[in-house]
Coordinates of C-alpha atoms and ligand atoms in Angstrom, one line a residue:
X1408 CA -8.4 3.1 26.9
X1409 CA -4.5 2.6 26.0
X1410 CA -3.6 4.0 22.7
X1411 CA -0.7 2.4 21.5
X1412 CA 1.2 4.6 19.0
X1413 CA 3.6 3.4 16.7
X1414 CA 6.6 5.9 14.5
X1415 CA 8.1 3.9 11.6
X1416 CA 11.8 3.6 10.3
X1417 CA 13.5 6.8 10.3
X1418 CA 11.2 8.8 12.4
X1419 CA 13.9 9.0 15.4
X1420 CA 15.8 11.0 13.0
X1421 CA 13.0 14.1 12.2
X1422 CA 14.0 17.5 13.2
X1423 CA 16.6 17.4 11.4
X1424 CA 15.7 14.6 8.4
X1425 CA 14.1 16.7 5.8
X1426 CA 12.7 19.5 7.7
X1427 CA 11.9 21.4 4.4
X1428 CA 9.0 18.5 4.0
X1429 CA 8.7 16.3 7.6
X1430 CA 8.9 19.6 9.9
X1431 CA 11.0 21.0 12.3
X1432 CA 9.8 18.5 15.6
X1433 CA 11.6 16.2 17.2
X1434 CA 9.9 12.9 17.9
X1435 CA 10.5 13.6 21.6
X1436 CA 8.4 16.8 21.1
X1437 CA 5.6 15.7 18.7
X1438 CA 5.0 12.6 21.4
X1439 CA 5.3 15.3 24.3
X1440 CA 2.4 17.0 22.5
X1441 CA 0.4 13.7 21.2
X1442 CA 0.3 13.1 25.8
X1443 CA -0.9 17.1 25.9
X1444 CA -3.3 16.1 23.8
X1445 CA -4.7 12.5 25.1
X1446 CA -4.7 14.4 29.0
X1447 CA -7.4 15.8 27.0
X1448 CA -9.8 13.0 26.0
X1449 CA -9.2 10.9 28.7
X1450 CA -6.7 8.4 27.0
X1451 CA -3.3 6.8 28.2
X1452 CA -1.0 6.5 24.6
X1453 CA 1.7 4.7 24.8
X1454 CA 4.9 5.8 22.4
X1455 CA 7.0 3.5 20.2
X1456 CA 9.7 3.6 17.1
X1457 CA 11.5 0.9 15.6
X1458 CA 13.6 0.6 13.0
X1459 CA 12.6 -3.2 12.3
X1460 CA 9.4 -4.5 10.4
X1461 CA 10.1 -7.3 12.7
X1462 CA 9.5 -5.3 16.3
X1463 CA 6.8 -3.3 14.3
X1464 CA 4.7 -6.6 14.1
X1465 CA 5.7 -8.3 16.9
X1466 CA 3.8 -4.9 19.4
X1467 CA 0.8 -5.2 16.6
X1468 CA 0.9 -9.2 17.7
X1469 CA 1.0 -8.2 20.8
X1470 CA -1.0 -4.8 20.9
X1471 CA -4.6 -6.4 22.6
X1472 CA -3.1 -8.8 25.1
X1473 CA -0.9 -5.9 26.8
X1474 CA -4.9 -4.3 27.0
X1475 CA -4.5 -2.1 24.4
X1476 CA -7.9 -0.6 22.7
X1477 CA -6.3 0.9 19.6
X1478 CA -3.9 1.6 17.8
X1479 CA -2.0 5.4 15.7
X1480 CA 0.6 3.8 13.1
X1481 CA 3.0 5.6 11.4
X1482 CA 4.4 2.6 9.1
X1483 CA 6.7 5.3 7.5
X1484 CA 8.5 3.8 3.7
X1485 CA 7.4 0.2 5.1
X1486 CA 3.7 1.7 3.9
X1487 CA 4.9 1.2 1.0
X1488 CA 6.3 -2.1 0.5
X1489 CA 5.5 -4.6 3.9
X1490 CA 3.3 -7.2 3.4
X1491 CA 4.2 -8.5 6.3
X1492 CA 3.0 -5.7 8.3
X1493 CA 0.2 -5.5 6.3
X1494 CA -0.7 -8.2 6.5
X1495 CA -0.2 -8.4 11.3
X1496 CA -2.9 -5.6 11.0
X1497 CA -5.2 -7.6 8.8
X1498 CA -4.6 -11.4 11.8
X1499 CA -5.4 -8.6 15.2
X1500 CA -9.0 -7.6 15.3
X1501 CA -7.8 -4.5 17.3
X1502 CA -8.8 -1.3 15.5
X1503 CA -6.5 0.9 13.7
X1504 CA -5.5 3.6 11.6
X1505 CA -2.3 5.0 9.7
X1506 CA -0.5 8.4 10.1
X1507 CA 1.0 10.2 8.0
X1508 CA 3.0 13.6 8.4
X1509 CA 2.6 14.9 4.8
X1510 CA 0.2 14.4 2.8
X1511 CA 1.8 11.0 0.5
X1512 CA -0.9 11.5 -2.6
X1513 CA 1.1 14.7 -3.7
X1514 CA 4.6 12.9 -3.7
X1515 CA 6.4 10.5 -5.7
X1516 CA 4.2 7.8 -7.7
X1517 CA 6.2 5.4 -5.6
X1518 CA 5.0 7.1 -1.8
X1519 CA 1.6 7.8 -3.6
X1520 CA 0.1 3.9 -2.4
X1521 CA -0.1 2.4 0.8
X1522 CA 0.0 -1.1 1.5
X1523 CA -0.8 -0.7 4.7
X1524 CA -3.9 1.4 4.2
X1525 CA -6.6 -0.5 2.9
X1526 CA -6.7 -3.3 6.4
X1527 CA -6.6 -0.6 8.6
X1528 CA -10.4 1.7 9.9
X1529 CA -8.7 4.6 8.6
X1530 CA -6.2 6.7 7.6
X1531 CA -5.2 10.8 8.4
X1532 CA -2.2 12.6 6.7
X1533 CA -0.6 15.8 5.3
X1534 CA -0.9 17.8 9.0
X1535 CA 1.8 17.2 10.0
X1536 CA 2.7 16.1 13.6
X1537 CA -1.3 17.4 14.4
X1538 CA -2.2 14.2 11.7
X1539 CA -1.3 12.2 15.7
X1540 CA -3.4 14.4 17.0
X1541 CA -6.3 14.0 14.6
X1542 CA -6.4 10.8 15.3
X1543 CA -6.5 10.5 18.5
X1544 CA -9.6 12.5 18.7
X1545 CA -10.6 9.7 16.1
X1546 CA -9.3 7.3 18.3
X1547 CA -11.5 9.2 21.2
X1548 CA -14.5 9.6 18.8
X1549 CA -14.6 6.2 17.1
X1550 CA -13.3 2.6 19.6
X1551 CA -14.5 4.3 23.0
X1552 CA -17.0 1.8 23.8
Ligands
DQA2581 C1 5.6 9.6 5.8 C2 5.7 9.7 4.5 C3 6.8 8.2 3.8 O1 6.4 8.2 2.7 C4 7.9 8.4 4.2 O2 8.4 7.2 3.9 C5 7.9 8.7 5.6 C6 7.6 9.4 7.0 C7 4.6 10.7 6.1 O3 4.6 10.7 7.9 O4 4.8 11.9 6.3 O5 9.6 7.8 6.2 O6 4.9 8.5 7.0

């Protein structure tokens, strides 16, 4: 089962970026953890990162044609701002799981609203990079038909 993992804006800077909030692992290290865990679940993950809203929207639109069975997305700051990404998730029929490294509900008020979560199957956040690994478990349990 092919799973698309989308990392949103600024996540390319993980490791150097606000490590007290987001941890010290780089995105490459997190992607490696994702691949290792996915292998144990017999999932085939494809990890992508973009700082550009339109690129992320195109990936969402094309995911079914690319034979993905599910999507894990950390929309990062677009979580709180992007009606366009929300609409793209709502427009596709593939199941989408929203992931955050931090617990957005105990941070600044502007981060406590997710525009995207309501159109996702579910949201996992607050567990650092393990949020992605938990989302892989959710994919296996929910979408493996
Ligand atoms: C984040 C939380 C967002 O509020 C923030 O803009 C990010 C990362 C997280 O994974 O905790 O860039 O999505």
